[in-house]
Amino acid sequence: MLGPQVWSSVRQGLSRSLSRNVRGWASGEGKKVDIAGIYPPVTTPFTATAEVDYGKLEENLHKLGTFPFRGFVVQGSNGEFPFLTSSERLEVVSCVRQAMPKNRLLLAGSGCESTQATVEMTVSMAQVGADAAMVVTPCYYRGRMSSAALIHHYTKVTRIGLIVHKTRKQDFQVLAGSAGFLMASYALGAVGGVCALANVLGAQVCQLERLCLTGQWEDAQKLQHRLIEPNAAVSQWQQGRGVGGVGSLCPHWSRTQGWHQAPLSLFLSENPLREHPSVGTPCASQKILTLDKVRHY
């Protein structure tokens, strides 16, 4: 948490910072950020001593940067943000900003349990390079999160700009939350997606995006059908083993993850989907879920 003096200094520079990093969302002037495109939710690699492995994080970003993604999502559930300190959350955003291609967008999860902490974290993430913020709903006091409480919370935060999940307002852009229904989302007006599958099948997810945008719906439908099974395998693995599931896919696909923060399993060596029809032979050294069946896509 930022101290009073630091927060006072940050607040004085708020307008200038957010105008630069959030491209006009802070004051409501100028063009809003166009978030159309595909975003992989980036995992956070850890060392065996539970420290963020920034070297491996940069390595992953360089490899993911070879795909035509619109940008990257950090500090989502795949990034294990609840297990990071405030300083680590900011350092991860800064590291990703420096490692990723300059023409890509960086969407950062800045949600905290209190409104004030969320505002401070959002401002700080903008200052270290985030282009837009995603704010998770406070949930610790879930029974007290009435409509009035949430309206107050998001009204305070939206004064500096953010991406709101599950909104019905028509002037918002919508991103699909999974590659499993990406084509259907495009058909209904979505402008892109945050797809965990893009971490391991980035070229295929981007190809599906191109087919939808160019109106090649028949080919898009065929590719979407082929991606449903591996996407379901990723989702089932993730649900069964927690957020570390996606991270555990990374080593086999030239991305590095390895360890996870406790109390998650420090290393996910057991694979409940080993016999799944869309899963190939596990890596001998790490027994990691593989998706050899979709290599030819």
PDB file of C-alpha atoms in Angstrom:
ATOM      1  CA  MET A   1       0.000   0.000   0.000  1.00  0.00           C
ATOM      2  CA  LEU A   2       1.240   3.467  -0.805  1.00  0.00           C
ATOM      3  CA  GLY A   3       2.080   5.648   2.197  1.00  0.00           C
ATOM      4  CA  PRO A   4       0.331   9.040   2.717  1.00  0.00           C
ATOM      5  CA  GLN A   5       3.235  11.094   1.363  1.00  0.00           C
ATOM      6  CA  VAL A   6       3.710   8.870  -1.666  1.00  0.00           C
ATOM      7  CA  TRP A   7      -0.027   8.852  -2.357  1.00  0.00           C
ATOM      8  CA  SER A   8      -0.170  12.649  -2.097  1.00  0.00           C
ATOM      9  CA  SER A   9       2.596  12.932  -4.671  1.00  0.00           C
ATOM     10  CA  VAL A  10       0.906  10.388  -6.926  1.00  0.00           C
ATOM     11  CA  ARG A  11      -2.408  12.187  -6.671  1.00  0.00           C
ATOM     12  CA  GLN A  12      -0.835  15.502  -7.729  1.00  0.00           C
ATOM     13  CA  GLY A  13       0.499  13.886 -10.879  1.00  0.00           C
ATOM     14  CA  LEU A  14      -2.605  11.817 -11.564  1.00  0.00           C
ATOM     15  CA  SER A  15      -3.983  13.791 -14.490  1.00  0.00           C
ATOM     16  CA  ARG A  16      -0.676  13.958 -16.322  1.00  0.00           C
ATOM     17  CA  SER A  17       0.167  10.294 -15.726  1.00  0.00           C
ATOM     18  CA  LEU A  18      -3.142   8.866 -16.786  1.00  0.00           C
ATOM     19  CA  SER A  19      -3.421  11.113 -19.797  1.00  0.00           C
ATOM     20  CA  ARG A  20      -0.146   9.647 -21.011  1.00  0.00           C
ATOM     21  CA  ASN A  21      -0.673   6.013 -20.064  1.00  0.00           C
ATOM     22  CA  VAL A  22      -4.422   5.576 -20.406  1.00  0.00           C
ATOM     23  CA  ARG A  23      -4.686   7.824 -23.462  1.00  0.00           C
ATOM     24  CA  GLY A  24      -7.321  10.259 -22.315  1.00  0.00           C
ATOM     25  CA  TRP A  25      -9.487   8.041 -20.108  1.00  0.00           C
ATOM     26  CA  ALA A  26      -8.558   9.924 -16.931  1.00  0.00           C
ATOM     27  CA  SER A  27     -10.163  13.182 -17.933  1.00  0.00           C
ATOM     28  CA  GLY A  28     -12.696  11.756 -20.353  1.00  0.00           C
ATOM     29  CA  GLU A  29     -11.154  13.809 -23.143  1.00  0.00           C
ATOM     30  CA  GLY A  30      -9.607  12.528 -26.347  1.00  0.00           C
ATOM     31  CA  LYS A  31      -9.973   9.070 -27.832  1.00  0.00           C
ATOM     32  CA  LYS A  32     -10.690   6.064 -25.700  1.00  0.00           C
ATOM     33  CA  VAL A  33      -8.413   3.054 -25.867  1.00  0.00           C
ATOM     34  CA  ASP A  34      -9.396   0.709 -28.675  1.00  0.00           C
ATOM     35  CA  ILE A  35      -8.998  -2.706 -27.063  1.00  0.00           C
ATOM     36  CA  ALA A  36      -9.990  -4.776 -30.111  1.00  0.00           C
ATOM     37  CA  GLY A  37      -7.839  -7.889 -30.503  1.00  0.00           C
ATOM     38  CA  ILE A  38      -6.576 -11.026 -28.796  1.00  0.00           C
ATOM     39  CA  TYR A  39      -4.902 -10.984 -25.378  1.00  0.00           C
ATOM     40  CA  PRO A  40      -3.238 -13.925 -23.649  1.00  0.00           C
ATOM     41  CA  PRO A  41      -3.532 -13.720 -19.852  1.00  0.00           C
ATOM     42  CA  VAL A  42       0.127 -13.894 -18.931  1.00  0.00           C
ATOM     43  CA  THR A  43       1.207 -16.249 -16.165  1.00  0.00           C
ATOM     44  CA  THR A  44       3.607 -15.200 -13.416  1.00  0.00           C
ATOM     45  CA  PRO A  45       6.661 -17.473 -13.128  1.00  0.00           C
ATOM     46  CA  PHE A  46       8.051 -18.100  -9.655  1.00  0.00           C
ATOM     47  CA  THR A  47      11.289 -19.514  -8.348  1.00  0.00           C
ATOM     48  CA  ALA A  48      11.463 -22.449  -5.949  1.00  0.00           C
ATOM     49  CA  THR A  49      11.793 -19.893  -3.131  1.00  0.00           C
ATOM     50  CA  ALA A  50       8.446 -18.239  -4.027  1.00  0.00           C
ATOM     51  CA  GLU A  51       9.981 -15.142  -5.611  1.00  0.00           C
ATOM     52  CA  VAL A  52       8.810 -13.748  -8.940  1.00  0.00           C
ATOM     53  CA  ASP A  53      11.171 -14.934 -11.664  1.00  0.00           C
ATOM     54  CA  TYR A  54      11.437 -11.754 -13.721  1.00  0.00           C
ATOM     55  CA  GLY A  55      13.990 -13.256 -16.090  1.00  0.00           C
ATOM     56  CA  LYS A  56      11.628 -16.036 -17.107  1.00  0.00           C
ATOM     57  CA  LEU A  57       8.744 -13.572 -17.297  1.00  0.00           C
ATOM     58  CA  GLU A  58      10.708 -11.492 -19.814  1.00  0.00           C
ATOM     59  CA  GLU A  59      11.604 -14.642 -21.739  1.00  0.00           C
ATOM     60  CA  ASN A  60       7.935 -15.591 -22.000  1.00  0.00           C
ATOM     61  CA  LEU A  61       6.991 -12.104 -23.182  1.00  0.00           C
ATOM     62  CA  HIS A  62       9.622 -12.147 -25.907  1.00  0.00           C
ATOM     63  CA  LYS A  63       8.245 -15.445 -27.193  1.00  0.00           C
ATOM     64  CA  LEU A  64       4.597 -14.397 -26.947  1.00  0.00           C
ATOM     65  CA  GLY A  65       5.549 -11.170 -28.720  1.00  0.00           C
ATOM     66  CA  THR A  66       6.149 -13.133 -31.931  1.00  0.00           C
ATOM     67  CA  PHE A  67       2.377 -13.614 -32.311  1.00  0.00           C
ATOM     68  CA  PRO A  68       0.089 -10.834 -33.617  1.00  0.00           C
ATOM     69  CA  PHE A  69      -1.645 -10.242 -30.295  1.00  0.00           C
ATOM     70  CA  ARG A  70      -3.164  -6.834 -29.623  1.00  0.00           C
ATOM     71  CA  GLY A  71      -1.569  -6.911 -26.221  1.00  0.00           C
ATOM     72  CA  PHE A  72      -1.263  -8.791 -22.955  1.00  0.00           C
ATOM     73  CA  VAL A  73      -3.223  -9.177 -19.746  1.00  0.00           C
ATOM     74  CA  VAL A  74      -1.288  -9.282 -16.488  1.00  0.00           C
ATOM     75  CA  GLN A  75      -2.449  -9.652 -12.888  1.00  0.00           C
ATOM     76  CA  GLY A  76      -5.447 -11.753 -13.851  1.00  0.00           C
ATOM     77  CA  SER A  77      -6.213 -15.065 -12.179  1.00  0.00           C
ATOM     78  CA  ASN A  78      -3.556 -16.764 -14.333  1.00  0.00           C
ATOM     79  CA  GLY A  79      -1.052 -14.276 -12.951  1.00  0.00           C
ATOM     80  CA  GLU A  80      -1.766 -15.354  -9.347  1.00  0.00           C
ATOM     81  CA  PHE A  81      -2.139 -11.711  -8.305  1.00  0.00           C
ATOM     82  CA  PRO A  82      -3.697 -12.459  -4.870  1.00  0.00           C
ATOM     83  CA  PHE A  83      -0.381 -14.016  -3.847  1.00  0.00           C
ATOM     84  CA  LEU A  84       1.737 -10.991  -4.804  1.00  0.00           C
ATOM     85  CA  THR A  85       2.673  -8.065  -2.606  1.00  0.00           C
ATOM     86  CA  SER A  86       1.763  -4.556  -3.765  1.00  0.00           C
ATOM     87  CA  SER A  87       5.352  -3.881  -4.797  1.00  0.00           C
ATOM     88  CA  GLU A  88       5.530  -7.176  -6.698  1.00  0.00           C
ATOM     89  CA  ARG A  89       2.318  -6.368  -8.561  1.00  0.00           C
ATOM     90  CA  LEU A  90       3.764  -3.069  -9.729  1.00  0.00           C
ATOM     91  CA  GLU A  91       7.137  -4.584 -10.572  1.00  0.00           C
ATOM     92  CA  VAL A  92       5.469  -7.273 -12.695  1.00  0.00           C
ATOM     93  CA  VAL A  93       3.555  -4.628 -14.664  1.00  0.00           C
ATOM     94  CA  SER A  94       6.728  -2.597 -15.133  1.00  0.00           C
ATOM     95  CA  CYS A  95       8.693  -5.660 -16.228  1.00  0.00           C
ATOM     96  CA  VAL A  96       6.039  -6.681 -18.752  1.00  0.00           C
ATOM     97  CA  ARG A  97       5.808  -3.144 -20.143  1.00  0.00           C
ATOM     98  CA  GLN A  98       9.555  -3.050 -20.748  1.00  0.00           C
ATOM     99  CA  ALA A  99       9.736  -6.540 -22.236  1.00  0.00           C
ATOM    100  CA  MET A 100       6.707  -6.419 -24.547  1.00  0.00           C
ATOM    101  CA  PRO A 101       6.641  -4.787 -27.995  1.00  0.00           C
ATOM    102  CA  LYS A 102       5.987  -1.062 -27.702  1.00  0.00           C
ATOM    103  CA  ASN A 103       2.985  -1.130 -30.043  1.00  0.00           C
ATOM    104  CA  ARG A 104       1.000  -3.575 -27.888  1.00  0.00           C
ATOM    105  CA  LEU A 105      -1.519  -2.744 -25.172  1.00  0.00           C
ATOM    106  CA  LEU A 106      -0.981  -3.745 -21.562  1.00  0.00           C
ATOM    107  CA  LEU A 107      -4.147  -4.498 -19.591  1.00  0.00           C
ATOM    108  CA  ALA A 108      -3.432  -4.808 -15.872  1.00  0.00           C
ATOM    109  CA  GLY A 109      -5.608  -6.200 -13.115  1.00  0.00           C
ATOM    110  CA  SER A 110      -5.570  -3.557 -10.385  1.00  0.00           C
ATOM    111  CA  GLY A 111      -8.434  -4.745  -8.206  1.00  0.00           C
ATOM    112  CA  CYS A 112      -8.097  -4.777  -4.416  1.00  0.00           C
ATOM    113  CA  GLU A 113     -10.614  -5.368  -1.658  1.00  0.00           C
ATOM    114  CA  SER A 114     -11.042  -1.697  -0.688  1.00  0.00           C
ATOM    115  CA  THR A 115     -12.010   1.149  -2.975  1.00  0.00           C
ATOM    116  CA  GLN A 116      -9.118   3.356  -1.854  1.00  0.00           C
ATOM    117  CA  ALA A 117      -6.570   0.587  -2.359  1.00  0.00           C
ATOM    118  CA  THR A 118      -7.997  -0.119  -5.825  1.00  0.00           C
ATOM    119  CA  VAL A 119      -7.732   3.536  -6.825  1.00  0.00           C
ATOM    120  CA  GLU A 120      -4.149   3.730  -5.564  1.00  0.00           C
ATOM    121  CA  MET A 121      -3.151   0.505  -7.305  1.00  0.00           C
ATOM    122  CA  THR A 122      -4.782   1.602 -10.566  1.00  0.00           C
ATOM    123  CA  VAL A 123      -2.957   4.930 -10.522  1.00  0.00           C
ATOM    124  CA  SER A 124       0.340   3.246  -9.729  1.00  0.00           C
ATOM    125  CA  MET A 125      -0.079   0.681 -12.502  1.00  0.00           C
ATOM    126  CA  ALA A 126      -0.793   3.470 -14.974  1.00  0.00           C
ATOM    127  CA  GLN A 127       2.399   5.175 -13.903  1.00  0.00           C
ATOM    128  CA  VAL A 128       4.505   2.076 -14.539  1.00  0.00           C
ATOM    129  CA  GLY A 129       3.052   1.455 -17.982  1.00  0.00           C
ATOM    130  CA  ALA A 130      -0.454  -0.046 -17.958  1.00  0.00           C
ATOM    131  CA  ASP A 131      -2.712   1.205 -20.753  1.00  0.00           C
ATOM    132  CA  ALA A 132      -5.965   0.141 -19.073  1.00  0.00           C
ATOM    133  CA  ALA A 133      -7.091  -1.524 -15.880  1.00  0.00           C
ATOM    134  CA  MET A 134      -9.287  -4.500 -15.121  1.00  0.00           C
ATOM    135  CA  VAL A 135     -10.893  -4.351 -11.695  1.00  0.00           C
ATOM    136  CA  VAL A 136     -12.141  -7.516 -10.050  1.00  0.00           C
ATOM    137  CA  THR A 137     -15.202  -7.268  -7.816  1.00  0.00           C
ATOM    138  CA  PRO A 138     -14.386  -7.113  -4.085  1.00  0.00           C
ATOM    139  CA  CYS A 139     -15.406 -10.450  -2.590  1.00  0.00           C
ATOM    140  CA  TYR A 140     -14.059 -10.893   0.943  1.00  0.00           C
ATOM    141  CA  TYR A 141     -17.194  -9.313   2.454  1.00  0.00           C
ATOM    142  CA  ARG A 142     -19.334 -10.772  -0.290  1.00  0.00           C
ATOM    143  CA  GLY A 143     -22.549 -10.617   1.723  1.00  0.00           C
ATOM    144  CA  ARG A 144     -22.190  -6.853   2.091  1.00  0.00           C
ATOM    145  CA  MET A 145     -21.453  -6.177  -1.568  1.00  0.00           C
ATOM    146  CA  SER A 146     -24.867  -4.738  -2.390  1.00  0.00           C
ATOM    147  CA  SER A 147     -25.644  -2.965  -5.646  1.00  0.00           C
ATOM    148  CA  ALA A 148     -25.203   0.373  -3.890  1.00  0.00           C
ATOM    149  CA  ALA A 149     -21.794  -0.640  -2.519  1.00  0.00           C
ATOM    150  CA  LEU A 150     -20.563  -1.844  -5.895  1.00  0.00           C
ATOM    151  CA  ILE A 151     -21.903   1.222  -7.709  1.00  0.00           C
ATOM    152  CA  HIS A 152     -20.035   3.431  -5.249  1.00  0.00           C
ATOM    153  CA  HIS A 153     -16.881   1.326  -5.647  1.00  0.00           C
ATOM    154  CA  TYR A 154     -16.808   1.345  -9.431  1.00  0.00           C
ATOM    155  CA  THR A 155     -17.895   4.970  -9.693  1.00  0.00           C
ATOM    156  CA  LYS A 156     -14.828   5.983  -7.683  1.00  0.00           C
ATOM    157  CA  VAL A 157     -12.528   3.802  -9.767  1.00  0.00           C
ATOM    158  CA  THR A 158     -13.998   4.606 -13.184  1.00  0.00           C
ATOM    159  CA  ARG A 159     -13.126   8.259 -12.728  1.00  0.00           C
ATOM    160  CA  ILE A 160      -9.631   7.242 -13.813  1.00  0.00           C
ATOM    161  CA  GLY A 161     -10.658   4.716 -16.447  1.00  0.00           C
ATOM    162  CA  LEU A 162     -10.940   0.925 -16.508  1.00  0.00           C
ATOM    163  CA  ILE A 163     -12.338  -2.028 -18.399  1.00  0.00           C
ATOM    164  CA  VAL A 164     -15.579  -3.241 -16.823  1.00  0.00           C
ATOM    165  CA  HIS A 165     -16.500  -6.923 -16.990  1.00  0.00           C
ATOM    166  CA  LYS A 166     -20.017  -8.075 -17.962  1.00  0.00           C
ATOM    167  CA  THR A 167     -21.476  -4.671 -18.703  1.00  0.00           C
ATOM    168  CA  ARG A 168     -24.663  -4.160 -20.676  1.00  0.00           C
ATOM    169  CA  LYS A 169     -23.907  -0.596 -21.684  1.00  0.00           C
ATOM    170  CA  GLN A 170     -23.848  -0.371 -25.452  1.00  0.00           C
ATOM    171  CA  ASP A 171     -20.951   2.049 -25.832  1.00  0.00           C
ATOM    172  CA  PHE A 172     -18.496  -0.383 -24.248  1.00  0.00           C
ATOM    173  CA  GLN A 173     -16.314  -2.745 -26.200  1.00  0.00           C
ATOM    174  CA  VAL A 174     -16.670  -6.396 -25.229  1.00  0.00           C
ATOM    175  CA  LEU A 175     -13.939  -9.035 -25.070  1.00  0.00           C
ATOM    176  CA  ALA A 176     -14.755 -12.742 -24.960  1.00  0.00           C
ATOM    177  CA  GLY A 177     -13.361 -14.497 -21.930  1.00  0.00           C
ATOM    178  CA  SER A 178     -12.464 -17.769 -23.630  1.00  0.00           C
ATOM    179  CA  ALA A 179     -11.364 -19.162 -26.984  1.00  0.00           C
ATOM    180  CA  GLY A 180     -14.123 -21.734 -26.628  1.00  0.00           C
ATOM    181  CA  PHE A 181     -16.772 -19.255 -27.787  1.00  0.00           C
ATOM    182  CA  LEU A 182     -14.613 -16.703 -29.585  1.00  0.00           C
ATOM    183  CA  MET A 183     -16.334 -17.035 -32.979  1.00  0.00           C
ATOM    184  CA  ALA A 184     -19.798 -16.731 -31.450  1.00  0.00           C
ATOM    185  CA  SER A 185     -18.655 -13.651 -29.555  1.00  0.00           C
ATOM    186  CA  TYR A 186     -17.407 -12.003 -32.749  1.00  0.00           C
ATOM    187  CA  ALA A 187     -20.711 -12.827 -34.448  1.00  0.00           C
ATOM    188  CA  LEU A 188     -22.559 -11.037 -31.632  1.00  0.00           C
ATOM    189  CA  GLY A 189     -20.372  -7.929 -31.706  1.00  0.00           C
ATOM    190  CA  ALA A 190     -17.371  -8.642 -29.508  1.00  0.00           C
ATOM    191  CA  VAL A 191     -14.111  -7.018 -30.589  1.00  0.00           C
ATOM    192  CA  GLY A 192     -11.651  -9.632 -29.336  1.00  0.00           C
ATOM    193  CA  GLY A 193     -10.913 -11.943 -26.470  1.00  0.00           C
ATOM    194  CA  VAL A 194      -8.823 -12.670 -23.413  1.00  0.00           C
ATOM    195  CA  CYS A 195      -8.015 -16.298 -24.119  1.00  0.00           C
ATOM    196  CA  ALA A 196      -5.924 -18.582 -21.917  1.00  0.00           C
ATOM    197  CA  LEU A 197      -5.531 -20.913 -24.889  1.00  0.00           C
ATOM    198  CA  ALA A 198      -3.575 -18.151 -26.654  1.00  0.00           C
ATOM    199  CA  ASN A 199      -0.694 -18.855 -24.268  1.00  0.00           C
ATOM    200  CA  VAL A 200      -0.176 -22.247 -25.905  1.00  0.00           C
ATOM    201  CA  LEU A 201      -1.919 -21.968 -29.293  1.00  0.00           C
ATOM    202  CA  GLY A 202      -1.390 -18.299 -30.086  1.00  0.00           C
ATOM    203  CA  ALA A 203      -1.168 -18.687 -33.870  1.00  0.00           C
ATOM    204  CA  GLN A 204      -4.410 -20.646 -34.048  1.00  0.00           C
ATOM    205  CA  VAL A 205      -6.368 -18.230 -31.866  1.00  0.00           C
ATOM    206  CA  CYS A 206      -5.111 -15.281 -33.935  1.00  0.00           C
ATOM    207  CA  GLN A 207      -6.033 -17.150 -37.126  1.00  0.00           C
ATOM    208  CA  LEU A 208      -9.569 -17.572 -35.811  1.00  0.00           C
ATOM    209  CA  GLU A 209      -9.680 -13.845 -35.124  1.00  0.00           C
ATOM    210  CA  ARG A 210      -8.627 -13.057 -38.705  1.00  0.00           C
ATOM    211  CA  LEU A 211     -11.221 -15.409 -40.184  1.00  0.00           C
ATOM    212  CA  CYS A 212     -13.982 -13.770 -38.150  1.00  0.00           C
ATOM    213  CA  LEU A 213     -12.891 -10.232 -38.996  1.00  0.00           C
ATOM    214  CA  THR A 214     -12.758 -11.003 -42.719  1.00  0.00           C
ATOM    215  CA  GLY A 215     -16.140 -12.714 -42.749  1.00  0.00           C
ATOM    216  CA  GLN A 216     -14.814 -16.178 -43.564  1.00  0.00           C
ATOM    217  CA  TRP A 217     -17.363 -17.766 -41.282  1.00  0.00           C
ATOM    218  CA  GLU A 218     -17.298 -21.267 -42.727  1.00  0.00           C
ATOM    219  CA  ASP A 219     -13.544 -21.594 -42.225  1.00  0.00           C
ATOM    220  CA  ALA A 220     -13.867 -19.869 -38.842  1.00  0.00           C
ATOM    221  CA  GLN A 221     -16.462 -22.416 -37.777  1.00  0.00           C
ATOM    222  CA  LYS A 222     -14.190 -25.309 -38.714  1.00  0.00           C
ATOM    223  CA  LEU A 223     -11.267 -23.868 -36.779  1.00  0.00           C
ATOM    224  CA  GLN A 224     -13.473 -22.983 -33.812  1.00  0.00           C
ATOM    225  CA  HIS A 225     -14.706 -26.560 -33.648  1.00  0.00           C
ATOM    226  CA  ARG A 226     -11.143 -27.846 -33.627  1.00  0.00           C
ATOM    227  CA  LEU A 227     -10.182 -25.473 -30.829  1.00  0.00           C
ATOM    228  CA  ILE A 228     -13.111 -26.315 -28.562  1.00  0.00           C
ATOM    229  CA  GLU A 229     -11.628 -29.598 -27.363  1.00  0.00           C
ATOM    230  CA  PRO A 230      -8.140 -28.324 -26.482  1.00  0.00           C
ATOM    231  CA  ASN A 231      -9.701 -25.238 -24.929  1.00  0.00           C
ATOM    232  CA  ALA A 232     -11.944 -27.445 -22.827  1.00  0.00           C
ATOM    233  CA  ALA A 233      -8.908 -29.500 -21.820  1.00  0.00           C
ATOM    234  CA  VAL A 234      -7.108 -26.333 -20.713  1.00  0.00           C
ATOM    235  CA  SER A 235     -10.190 -25.130 -18.831  1.00  0.00           C
ATOM    236  CA  GLN A 236     -10.753 -28.482 -17.134  1.00  0.00           C
ATOM    237  CA  TRP A 237      -7.090 -28.686 -16.184  1.00  0.00           C
ATOM    238  CA  GLN A 238      -7.234 -25.150 -14.845  1.00  0.00           C
ATOM    239  CA  GLN A 239     -10.400 -25.798 -12.835  1.00  0.00           C
ATOM    240  CA  GLY A 240      -9.061 -29.042 -11.459  1.00  0.00           C
ATOM    241  CA  ARG A 241      -5.619 -27.738 -10.513  1.00  0.00           C
ATOM    242  CA  GLY A 242      -6.238 -24.044  -9.990  1.00  0.00           C
ATOM    243  CA  VAL A 243      -4.693 -21.156 -11.907  1.00  0.00           C
ATOM    244  CA  GLY A 244      -1.387 -23.001 -12.071  1.00  0.00           C
ATOM    245  CA  GLY A 245      -2.874 -25.256 -14.729  1.00  0.00           C
ATOM    246  CA  VAL A 246      -2.283 -22.829 -17.578  1.00  0.00           C
ATOM    247  CA  GLY A 247       1.191 -22.064 -16.283  1.00  0.00           C
ATOM    248  CA  SER A 248       2.009 -25.756 -16.270  1.00  0.00           C
ATOM    249  CA  LEU A 249       1.237 -25.950 -19.980  1.00  0.00           C
ATOM    250  CA  CYS A 250       3.863 -23.344 -20.783  1.00  0.00           C
ATOM    251  CA  PRO A 251       7.125 -25.313 -20.613  1.00  0.00           C
ATOM    252  CA  HIS A 252       6.093 -27.807 -23.284  1.00  0.00           C
ATOM    253  CA  TRP A 253       5.188 -24.922 -25.600  1.00  0.00           C
ATOM    254  CA  SER A 254       8.471 -23.040 -25.142  1.00  0.00           C
ATOM    255  CA  ARG A 255       7.119 -20.922 -22.315  1.00  0.00           C
ATOM    256  CA  THR A 256       8.478 -21.193 -18.788  1.00  0.00           C
ATOM    257  CA  GLN A 257       6.448 -21.441 -15.615  1.00  0.00           C
ATOM    258  CA  GLY A 258       7.705 -24.041 -13.176  1.00  0.00           C
ATOM    259  CA  TRP A 259       6.804 -23.150  -9.603  1.00  0.00           C
ATOM    260  CA  HIS A 260       3.673 -21.577  -8.141  1.00  0.00           C
ATOM    261  CA  GLN A 261       2.997 -19.658  -4.971  1.00  0.00           C
ATOM    262  CA  ALA A 262       1.826 -21.573  -1.898  1.00  0.00           C
ATOM    263  CA  PRO A 263      -0.784 -22.617  -0.968  1.00  0.00           C
ATOM    264  CA  LEU A 264      -1.126 -23.717  -4.564  1.00  0.00           C
ATOM    265  CA  SER A 265       0.843 -26.834  -5.385  1.00  0.00           C
ATOM    266  CA  LEU A 266       4.477 -25.790  -5.723  1.00  0.00           C
ATOM    267  CA  PHE A 267       4.758 -27.836  -8.865  1.00  0.00           C
ATOM    268  CA  LEU A 268       1.865 -29.486 -10.674  1.00  0.00           C
ATOM    269  CA  SER A 269       3.295 -32.895 -11.439  1.00  0.00           C
ATOM    270  CA  GLU A 270       0.014 -34.804 -11.519  1.00  0.00           C
ATOM    271  CA  ASN A 271      -2.105 -34.557 -14.645  1.00  0.00           C
ATOM    272  CA  PRO A 272      -5.735 -35.678 -14.348  1.00  0.00           C
ATOM    273  CA  LEU A 273      -6.199 -35.256 -18.121  1.00  0.00           C
ATOM    274  CA  ARG A 274      -3.391 -37.581 -19.121  1.00  0.00           C
ATOM    275  CA  GLU A 275      -5.880 -39.938 -20.754  1.00  0.00           C
ATOM    276  CA  HIS A 276      -7.985 -37.183 -22.329  1.00  0.00           C
ATOM    277  CA  PRO A 277      -8.417 -37.849 -26.074  1.00  0.00           C
ATOM    278  CA  SER A 278      -7.109 -34.392 -26.979  1.00  0.00           C
ATOM    279  CA  VAL A 279      -3.996 -34.794 -24.851  1.00  0.00           C
ATOM    280  CA  GLY A 280      -0.748 -36.265 -26.099  1.00  0.00           C
ATOM    281  CA  THR A 281       2.068 -37.939 -24.215  1.00  0.00           C
ATOM    282  CA  PRO A 282       3.167 -35.937 -21.161  1.00  0.00           C
ATOM    283  CA  CYS A 283       6.656 -34.486 -21.063  1.00  0.00           C
ATOM    284  CA  ALA A 284       8.811 -37.204 -19.520  1.00  0.00           C
ATOM    285  CA  SER A 285      10.724 -34.885 -17.210  1.00  0.00           C
ATOM    286  CA  GLN A 286       7.831 -32.791 -15.896  1.00  0.00           C
ATOM    287  CA  LYS A 287       4.627 -34.728 -16.751  1.00  0.00           C
ATOM    288  CA  ILE A 288       2.990 -31.633 -18.208  1.00  0.00           C
ATOM    289  CA  LEU A 289      -0.261 -31.572 -20.130  1.00  0.00           C
ATOM    290  CA  THR A 290       0.450 -31.465 -23.864  1.00  0.00           C
ATOM    291  CA  LEU A 291      -1.814 -30.798 -26.807  1.00  0.00           C
ATOM    292  CA  ASP A 292      -0.029 -32.638 -29.613  1.00  0.00           C
ATOM    293  CA  LYS A 293      -3.327 -33.356 -31.325  1.00  0.00           C
ATOM    294  CA  VAL A 294      -3.719 -29.735 -32.365  1.00  0.00           C
ATOM    295  CA  ARG A 295      -0.178 -29.124 -33.612  1.00  0.00           C
ATOM    296  CA  HIS A 296      -1.280 -29.434 -37.257  1.00  0.00           C
ATOM    297  CA  TYR A 297      -3.887 -26.688 -36.933  1.00  0.00           C
TER     298      TYR A 297
END
